[in-house]
CSV table of C-alpha atoms in Angstrom, one decimal:
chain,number,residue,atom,x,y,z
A,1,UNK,CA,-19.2,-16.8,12.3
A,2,UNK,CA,-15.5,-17.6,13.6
A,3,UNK,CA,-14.5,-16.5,16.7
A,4,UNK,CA,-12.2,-14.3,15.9
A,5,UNK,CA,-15.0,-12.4,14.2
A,6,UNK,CA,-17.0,-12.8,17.4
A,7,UNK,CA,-14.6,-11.0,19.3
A,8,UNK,CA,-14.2,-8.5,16.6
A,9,UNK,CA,-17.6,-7.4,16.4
A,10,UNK,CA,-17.9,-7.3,20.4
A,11,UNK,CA,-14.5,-5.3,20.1
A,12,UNK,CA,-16.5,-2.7,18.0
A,13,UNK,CA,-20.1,-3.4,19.3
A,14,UNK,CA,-18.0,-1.9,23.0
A,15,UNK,CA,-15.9,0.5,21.8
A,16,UNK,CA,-16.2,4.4,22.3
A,17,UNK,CA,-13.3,6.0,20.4
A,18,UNK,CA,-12.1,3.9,17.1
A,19,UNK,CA,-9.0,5.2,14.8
A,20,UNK,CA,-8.1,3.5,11.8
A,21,UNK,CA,-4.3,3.6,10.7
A,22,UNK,CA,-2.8,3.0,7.0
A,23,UNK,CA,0.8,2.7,6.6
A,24,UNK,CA,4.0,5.4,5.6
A,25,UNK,CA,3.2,6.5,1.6
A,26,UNK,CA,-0.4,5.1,1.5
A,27,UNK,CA,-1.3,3.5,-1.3
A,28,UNK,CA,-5.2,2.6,-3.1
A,29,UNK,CA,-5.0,-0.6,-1.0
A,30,UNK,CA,-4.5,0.9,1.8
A,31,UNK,CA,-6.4,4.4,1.3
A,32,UNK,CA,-9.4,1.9,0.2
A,33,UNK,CA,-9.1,-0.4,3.2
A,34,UNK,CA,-9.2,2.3,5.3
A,35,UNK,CA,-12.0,4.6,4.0
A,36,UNK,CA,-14.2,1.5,3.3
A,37,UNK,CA,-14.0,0.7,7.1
A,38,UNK,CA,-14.5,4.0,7.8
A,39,UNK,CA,-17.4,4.5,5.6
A,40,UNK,CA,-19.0,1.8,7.5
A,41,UNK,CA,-18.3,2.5,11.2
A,42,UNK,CA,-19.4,5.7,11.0
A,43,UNK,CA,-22.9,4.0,10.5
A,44,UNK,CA,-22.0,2.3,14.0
A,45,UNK,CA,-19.8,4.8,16.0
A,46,UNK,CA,-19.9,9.0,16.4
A,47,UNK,CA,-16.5,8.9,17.2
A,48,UNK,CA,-14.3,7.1,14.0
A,49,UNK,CA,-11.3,8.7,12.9
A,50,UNK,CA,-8.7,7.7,10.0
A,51,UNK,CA,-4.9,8.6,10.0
A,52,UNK,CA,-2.2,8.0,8.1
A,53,UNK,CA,1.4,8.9,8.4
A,54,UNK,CA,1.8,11.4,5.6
A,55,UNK,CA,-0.4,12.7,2.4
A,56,UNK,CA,-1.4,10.2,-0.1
A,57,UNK,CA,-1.8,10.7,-3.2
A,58,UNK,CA,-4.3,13.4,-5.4
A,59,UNK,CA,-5.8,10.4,-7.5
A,60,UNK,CA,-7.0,8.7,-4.7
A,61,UNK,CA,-8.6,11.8,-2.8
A,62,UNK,CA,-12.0,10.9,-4.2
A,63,UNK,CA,-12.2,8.1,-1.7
A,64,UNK,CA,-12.1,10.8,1.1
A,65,UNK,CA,-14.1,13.8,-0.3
A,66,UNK,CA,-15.2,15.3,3.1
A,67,UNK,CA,-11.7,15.0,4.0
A,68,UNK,CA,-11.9,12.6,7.2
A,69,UNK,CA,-8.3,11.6,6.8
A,70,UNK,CA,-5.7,13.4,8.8
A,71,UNK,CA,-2.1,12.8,7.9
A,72,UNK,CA,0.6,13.0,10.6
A,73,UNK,CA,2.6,15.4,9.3
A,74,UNK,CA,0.2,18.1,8.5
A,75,UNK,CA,-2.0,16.9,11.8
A,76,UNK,CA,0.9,15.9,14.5
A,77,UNK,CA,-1.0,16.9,17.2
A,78,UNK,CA,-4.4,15.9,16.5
A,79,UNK,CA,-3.4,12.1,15.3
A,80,UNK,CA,-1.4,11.7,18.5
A,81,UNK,CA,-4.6,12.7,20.6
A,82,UNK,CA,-6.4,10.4,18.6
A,83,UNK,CA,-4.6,7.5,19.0
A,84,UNK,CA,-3.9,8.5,22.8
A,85,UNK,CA,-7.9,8.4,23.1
A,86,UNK,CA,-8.7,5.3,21.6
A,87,UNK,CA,-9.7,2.3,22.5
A,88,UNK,CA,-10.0,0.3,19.1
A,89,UNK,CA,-7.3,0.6,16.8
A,90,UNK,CA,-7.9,-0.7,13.4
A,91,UNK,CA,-4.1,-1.3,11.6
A,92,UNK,CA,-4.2,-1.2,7.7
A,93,UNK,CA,-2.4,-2.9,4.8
A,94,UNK,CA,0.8,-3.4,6.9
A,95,UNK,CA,2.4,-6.1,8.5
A,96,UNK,CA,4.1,-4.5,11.5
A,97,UNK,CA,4.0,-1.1,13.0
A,98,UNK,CA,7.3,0.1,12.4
A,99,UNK,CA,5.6,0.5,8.5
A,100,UNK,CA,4.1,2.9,9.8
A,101,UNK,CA,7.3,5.1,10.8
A,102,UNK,CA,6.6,8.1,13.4
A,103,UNK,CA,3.3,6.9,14.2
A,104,UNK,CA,5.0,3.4,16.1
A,105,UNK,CA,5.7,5.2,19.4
A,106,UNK,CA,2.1,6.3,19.8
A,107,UNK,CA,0.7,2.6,18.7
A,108,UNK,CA,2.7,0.4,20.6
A,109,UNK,CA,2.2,2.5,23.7
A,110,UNK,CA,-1.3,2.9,23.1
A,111,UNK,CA,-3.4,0.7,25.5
A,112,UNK,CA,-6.1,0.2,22.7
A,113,UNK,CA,-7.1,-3.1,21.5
A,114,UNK,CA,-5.5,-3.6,18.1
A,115,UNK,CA,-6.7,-5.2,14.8
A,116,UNK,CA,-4.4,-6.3,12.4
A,117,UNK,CA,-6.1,-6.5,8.7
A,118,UNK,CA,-3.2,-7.3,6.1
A,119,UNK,CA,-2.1,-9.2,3.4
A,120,UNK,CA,1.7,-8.8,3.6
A,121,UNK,CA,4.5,-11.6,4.6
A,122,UNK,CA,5.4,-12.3,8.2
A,123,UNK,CA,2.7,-10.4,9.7
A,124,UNK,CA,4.1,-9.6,13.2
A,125,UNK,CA,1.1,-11.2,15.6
A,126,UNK,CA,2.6,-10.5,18.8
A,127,UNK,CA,2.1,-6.3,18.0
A,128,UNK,CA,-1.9,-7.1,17.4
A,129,UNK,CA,-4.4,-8.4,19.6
A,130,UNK,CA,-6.0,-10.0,16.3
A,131,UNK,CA,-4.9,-10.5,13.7
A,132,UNK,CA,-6.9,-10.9,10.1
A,133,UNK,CA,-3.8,-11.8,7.5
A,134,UNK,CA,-3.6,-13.9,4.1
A,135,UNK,CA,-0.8,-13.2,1.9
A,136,UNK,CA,-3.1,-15.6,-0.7
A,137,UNK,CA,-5.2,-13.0,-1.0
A,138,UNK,CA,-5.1,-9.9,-3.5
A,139,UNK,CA,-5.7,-6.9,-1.3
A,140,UNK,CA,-6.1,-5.9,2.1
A,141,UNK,CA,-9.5,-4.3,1.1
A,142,UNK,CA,-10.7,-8.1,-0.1
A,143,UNK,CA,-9.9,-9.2,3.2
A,144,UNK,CA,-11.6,-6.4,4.8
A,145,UNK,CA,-15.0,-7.0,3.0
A,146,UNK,CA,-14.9,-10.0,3.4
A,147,UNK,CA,-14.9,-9.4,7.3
A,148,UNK,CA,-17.6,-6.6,7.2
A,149,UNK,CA,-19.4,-8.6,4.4
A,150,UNK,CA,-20.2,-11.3,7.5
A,151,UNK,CA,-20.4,-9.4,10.7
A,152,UNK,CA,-22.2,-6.3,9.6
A,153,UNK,CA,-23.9,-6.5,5.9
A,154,UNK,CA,-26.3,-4.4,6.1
A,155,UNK,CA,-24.1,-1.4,6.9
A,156,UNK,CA,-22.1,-1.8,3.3
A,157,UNK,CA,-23.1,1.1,1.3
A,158,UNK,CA,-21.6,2.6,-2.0
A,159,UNK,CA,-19.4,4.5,-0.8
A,160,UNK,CA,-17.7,1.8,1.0
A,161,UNK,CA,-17.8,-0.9,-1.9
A,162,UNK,CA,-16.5,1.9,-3.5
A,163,UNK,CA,-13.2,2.5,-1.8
A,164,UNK,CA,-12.9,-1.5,-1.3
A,165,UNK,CA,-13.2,-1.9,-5.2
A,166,UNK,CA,-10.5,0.8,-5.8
A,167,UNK,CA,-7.8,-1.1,-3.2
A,168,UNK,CA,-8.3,-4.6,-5.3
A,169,UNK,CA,-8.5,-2.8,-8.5
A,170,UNK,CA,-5.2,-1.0,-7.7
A,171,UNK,CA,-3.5,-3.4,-5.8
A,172,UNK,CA,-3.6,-6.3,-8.6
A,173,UNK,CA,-2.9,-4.0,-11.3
A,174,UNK,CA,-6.4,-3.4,-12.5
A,175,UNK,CA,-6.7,-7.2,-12.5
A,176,UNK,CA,-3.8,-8.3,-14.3
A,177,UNK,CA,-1.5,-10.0,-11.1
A,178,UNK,CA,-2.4,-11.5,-7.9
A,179,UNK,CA,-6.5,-12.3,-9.0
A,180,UNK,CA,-6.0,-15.7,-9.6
A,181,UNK,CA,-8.5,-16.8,-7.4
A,182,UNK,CA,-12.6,-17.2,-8.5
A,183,UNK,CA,-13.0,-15.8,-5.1
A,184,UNK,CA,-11.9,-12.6,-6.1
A,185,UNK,CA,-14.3,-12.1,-8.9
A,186,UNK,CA,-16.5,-13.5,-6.8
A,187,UNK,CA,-16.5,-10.4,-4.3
A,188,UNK,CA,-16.0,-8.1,-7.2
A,189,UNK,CA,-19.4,-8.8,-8.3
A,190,UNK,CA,-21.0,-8.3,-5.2
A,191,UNK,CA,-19.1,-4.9,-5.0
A,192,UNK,CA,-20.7,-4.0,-8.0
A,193,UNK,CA,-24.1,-5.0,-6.8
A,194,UNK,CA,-24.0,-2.4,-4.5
A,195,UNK,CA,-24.1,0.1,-6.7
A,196,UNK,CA,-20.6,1.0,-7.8
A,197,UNK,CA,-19.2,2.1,-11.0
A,198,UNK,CA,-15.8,0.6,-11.8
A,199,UNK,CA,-15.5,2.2,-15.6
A,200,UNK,CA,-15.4,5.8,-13.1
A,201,UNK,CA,-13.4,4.3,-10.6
A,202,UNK,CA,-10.6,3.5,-12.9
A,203,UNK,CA,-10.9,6.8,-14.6
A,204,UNK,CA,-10.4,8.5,-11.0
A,205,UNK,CA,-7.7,6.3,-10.1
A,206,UNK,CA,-5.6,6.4,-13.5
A,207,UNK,CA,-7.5,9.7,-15.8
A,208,UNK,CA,-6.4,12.6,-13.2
A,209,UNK,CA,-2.3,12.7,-13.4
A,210,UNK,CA,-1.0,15.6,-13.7
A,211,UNK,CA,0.9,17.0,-16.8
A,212,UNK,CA,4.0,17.1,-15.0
A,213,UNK,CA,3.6,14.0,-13.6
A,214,UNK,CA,3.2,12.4,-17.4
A,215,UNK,CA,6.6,14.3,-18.2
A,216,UNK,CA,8.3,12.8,-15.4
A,217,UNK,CA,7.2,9.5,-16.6
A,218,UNK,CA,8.5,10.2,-20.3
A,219,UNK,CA,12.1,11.6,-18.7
A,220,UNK,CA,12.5,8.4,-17.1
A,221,UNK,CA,11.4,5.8,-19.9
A,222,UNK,CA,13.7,8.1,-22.1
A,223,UNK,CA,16.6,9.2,-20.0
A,224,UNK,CA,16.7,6.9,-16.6
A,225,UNK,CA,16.1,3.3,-18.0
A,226,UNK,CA,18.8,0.8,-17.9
A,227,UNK,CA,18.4,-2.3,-19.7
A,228,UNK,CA,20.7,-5.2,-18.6
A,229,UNK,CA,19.8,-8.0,-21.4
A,230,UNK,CA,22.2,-10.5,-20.5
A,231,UNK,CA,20.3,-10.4,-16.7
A,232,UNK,CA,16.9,-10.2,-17.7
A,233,UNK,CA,17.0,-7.2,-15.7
A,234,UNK,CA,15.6,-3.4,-15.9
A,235,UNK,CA,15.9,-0.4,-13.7
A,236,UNK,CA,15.2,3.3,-13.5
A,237,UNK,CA,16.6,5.9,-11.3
A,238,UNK,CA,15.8,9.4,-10.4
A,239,UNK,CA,18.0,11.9,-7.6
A,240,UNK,CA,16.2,14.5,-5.9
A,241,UNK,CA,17.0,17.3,-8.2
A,242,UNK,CA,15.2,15.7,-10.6
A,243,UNK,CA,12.0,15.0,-8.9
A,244,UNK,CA,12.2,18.9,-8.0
A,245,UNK,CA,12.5,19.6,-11.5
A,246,UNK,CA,8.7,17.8,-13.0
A,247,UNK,CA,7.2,19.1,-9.2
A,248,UNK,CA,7.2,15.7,-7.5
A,249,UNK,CA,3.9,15.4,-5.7
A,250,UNK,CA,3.3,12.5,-4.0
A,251,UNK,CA,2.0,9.4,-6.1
A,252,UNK,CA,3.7,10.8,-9.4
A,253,UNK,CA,5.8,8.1,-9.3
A,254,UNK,CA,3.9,4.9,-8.5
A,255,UNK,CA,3.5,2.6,-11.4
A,256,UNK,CA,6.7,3.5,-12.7
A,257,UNK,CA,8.8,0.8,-12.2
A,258,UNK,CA,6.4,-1.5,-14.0
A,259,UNK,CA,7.0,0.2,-17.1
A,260,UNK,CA,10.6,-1.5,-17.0
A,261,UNK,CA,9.2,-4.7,-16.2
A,262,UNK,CA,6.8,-4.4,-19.6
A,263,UNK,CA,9.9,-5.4,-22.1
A,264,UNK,CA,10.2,-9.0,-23.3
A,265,UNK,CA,12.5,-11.0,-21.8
A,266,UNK,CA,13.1,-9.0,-18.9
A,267,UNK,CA,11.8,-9.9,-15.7
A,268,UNK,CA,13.2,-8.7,-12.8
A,269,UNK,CA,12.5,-4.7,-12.8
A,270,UNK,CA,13.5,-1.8,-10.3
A,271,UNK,CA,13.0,1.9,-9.2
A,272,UNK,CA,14.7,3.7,-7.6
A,273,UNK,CA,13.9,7.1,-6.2
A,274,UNK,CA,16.5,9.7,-4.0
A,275,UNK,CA,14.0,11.3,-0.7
A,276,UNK,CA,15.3,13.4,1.9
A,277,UNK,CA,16.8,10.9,3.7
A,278,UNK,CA,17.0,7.4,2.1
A,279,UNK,CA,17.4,5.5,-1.2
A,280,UNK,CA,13.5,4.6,-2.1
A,281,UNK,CA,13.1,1.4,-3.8
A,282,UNK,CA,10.6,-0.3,-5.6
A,283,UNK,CA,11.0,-4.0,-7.0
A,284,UNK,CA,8.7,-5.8,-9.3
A,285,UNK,CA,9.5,-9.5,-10.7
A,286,UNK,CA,7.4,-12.2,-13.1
A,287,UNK,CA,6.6,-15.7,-12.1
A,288,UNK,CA,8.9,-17.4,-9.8
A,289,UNK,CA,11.3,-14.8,-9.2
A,290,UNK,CA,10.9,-14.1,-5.5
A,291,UNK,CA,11.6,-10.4,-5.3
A,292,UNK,CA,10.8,-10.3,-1.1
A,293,UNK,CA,13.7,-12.4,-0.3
A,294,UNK,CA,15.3,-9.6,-2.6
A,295,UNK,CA,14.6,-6.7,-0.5
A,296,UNK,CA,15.0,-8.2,2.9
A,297,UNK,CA,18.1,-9.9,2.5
A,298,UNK,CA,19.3,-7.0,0.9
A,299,UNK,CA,17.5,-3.5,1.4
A,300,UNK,CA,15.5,-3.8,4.4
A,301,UNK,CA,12.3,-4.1,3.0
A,302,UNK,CA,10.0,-6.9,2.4
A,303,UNK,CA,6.6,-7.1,0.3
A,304,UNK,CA,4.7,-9.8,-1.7
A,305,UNK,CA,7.0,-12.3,-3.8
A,306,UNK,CA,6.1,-10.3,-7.1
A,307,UNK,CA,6.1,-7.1,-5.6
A,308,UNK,CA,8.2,-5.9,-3.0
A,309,UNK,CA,10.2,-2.3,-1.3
A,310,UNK,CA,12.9,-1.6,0.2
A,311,UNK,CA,15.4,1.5,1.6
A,312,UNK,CA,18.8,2.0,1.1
A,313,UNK,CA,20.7,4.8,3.2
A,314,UNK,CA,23.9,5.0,1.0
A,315,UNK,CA,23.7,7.3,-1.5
A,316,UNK,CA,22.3,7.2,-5.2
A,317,UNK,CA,25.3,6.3,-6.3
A,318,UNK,CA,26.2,3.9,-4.2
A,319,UNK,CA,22.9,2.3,-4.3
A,320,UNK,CA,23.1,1.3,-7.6
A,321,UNK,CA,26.7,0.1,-7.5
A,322,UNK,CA,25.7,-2.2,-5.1
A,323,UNK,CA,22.2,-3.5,-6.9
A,324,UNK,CA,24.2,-4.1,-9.8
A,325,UNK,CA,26.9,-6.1,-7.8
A,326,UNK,CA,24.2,-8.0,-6.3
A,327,UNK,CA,22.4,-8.9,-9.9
A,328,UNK,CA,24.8,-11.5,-11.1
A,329,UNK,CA,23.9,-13.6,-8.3
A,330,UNK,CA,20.3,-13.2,-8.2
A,331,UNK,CA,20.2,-13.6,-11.7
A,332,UNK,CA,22.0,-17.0,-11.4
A,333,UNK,CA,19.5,-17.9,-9.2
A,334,UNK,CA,16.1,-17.2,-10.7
A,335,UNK,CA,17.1,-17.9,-14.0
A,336,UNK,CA,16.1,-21.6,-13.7
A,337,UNK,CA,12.8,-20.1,-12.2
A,338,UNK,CA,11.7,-18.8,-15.8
């Protein structure tokens, strides 16, 4: 054992209070991360707690059946206490706290010791007191087992392997990006050891949309894709109205904008969706085409190289106009890349 994981597992072994923190519009990586930790400190510890930002989304509430996870905006009051009151913080499937968005007052004054487990680019270290980061690796829930898998294995139960299987399966696209690695399969199998059944994890994860959720889908492949040939280049757009319209829950939309990077010959895709008060987007990109240098240079965001977000405050409209102004270049640049 490192030292690093040394100190973790004294960091644990001491602490009284622990509260484990996934980032703004959690996702199955972090959703699994978390509730896979969770599942096995609360072998260790009376006093665990998971929080997250805001709600996440109905396909992944399996993970947390007994509801342990409180979400900030339905919970202010109780996920400030709790983050006031510990001493352990354990940070999620983000890179820096401000991904975290109201909760990064109450972190960065919290005198806690804080644990950074991520897989994201340019993990800021100076935030964390350690920090467990490899943007080589598929999922922030691989890195987590991997961590538990060495300083507490006998404490990994189903329900954990569970929600650490769900993270990986979701966050590679049920195995079809980022799982290039033998290492990978490697832990998969010994997820599946313990117990789990991936056939009704997937089913959970991508069986339970709802119908209006399917219709939005089929209004946007038939009404809000954009097609730019000559770029290589696909996008899809929806405004608020619209959203209202198929009952936007959250997760209705995730997965979407991979359904415009599906065509032949296009391979730089994009979604973009109109919130309260910015211009969500989502980028995808094939091969070489580095879609993080995209969204940072451009839309303050940031990601993986295949698979990236950013924000735009402009309106719709705008937003677009100025995406499309910025293809030509970006186009010229990745298209030696294919």
């Amino acid at each position: 054992m490192n030292v690093s994981l040394e100190k973790l597992k004294r960091y644990i072994d001491e602490a009284k209070r622990i509260v484990i923190v996934g980032h703004y519009n959690p996702d199955g990586d972090a959703v699994g991360a978390s509730m896979g930790l969770y599942n096995l400190i609360a072998n260790l510890k009376e006093k665990v707690q998971v929080v997250m930002p805001n709600p996440f989304p109905d396909n992944l509430k399996w993970m947390d059946k007994e509801e342990h996870i409180q979400n900030y905006q339905a919970h202010k009051t109780e996920v400030e206490l709790a983050i006031q009151e510990a001493d352990l913080l354990f940070c999620m499937d983000f890179q820096a706290m401000n991904r975290t968005e109201k909760l990064e007052e109450f972190l960065q004054a919290s005198q806690a010791k804080k644990i950074l487990i991520d897989h994201h680019i340019e993990p800021k270290e100076a935030e964390f007191d350690l920090c467990f980061s490899d943007t080589q690796v598929s999922s922030t829930c691989e890195i987590c087992y991997r961590i538990v898998h060495t300083i507490y294995p006998q404490f990994i139960n189903k329900d954990a392997a569970s929600c650490f299987y769900a993270g990986i399966c979701t966050d590679t696209g049920s195995f079809s990006f980022s799982c290039r690695h033998a290492a990978l399969f490697r832990a998969v199998a010994e997820l599946i050891d313990f117990g789990i059944d991936p056939v009704a994890i997937h089913r959970n994860i991508f069986d339970t949309f709802s119908e209006q959720r399917l219709r939005l889908l089929g209004y946007c492949l038939s009404e809000r894709l954009v097609v730019l040939p000559a770029l290589n280049t696909a996008y899809i757009y929806l405004n608020k109205k619209e959203l209202q319209n198929y009952n936007y829950q959250a997760g209705d939309t995730e997965g979407i904008v991979n359904y415009a990077l599906s065509m032949a010959n296009v391979y730089f895709a994009a979604f973009f969706t109109e919130r309260e008060n910015r211009i969500r987007i989502s980028l995808r990109s094939k091969g070489d085409i580095d879609v993080n240098i995209f969204a940072r240079e451009n839309f303050n965001g940031g990601g993986h190289k295949n698979a990236a977000g950013g924000n735009s405050y402009e309106s719709l409209e705008d937003t677009l106009l100025r995406f499309n102004a910025l293809l030509p270049a970006f186009h010229a640049g990745f298209k030696s890349k294919r």
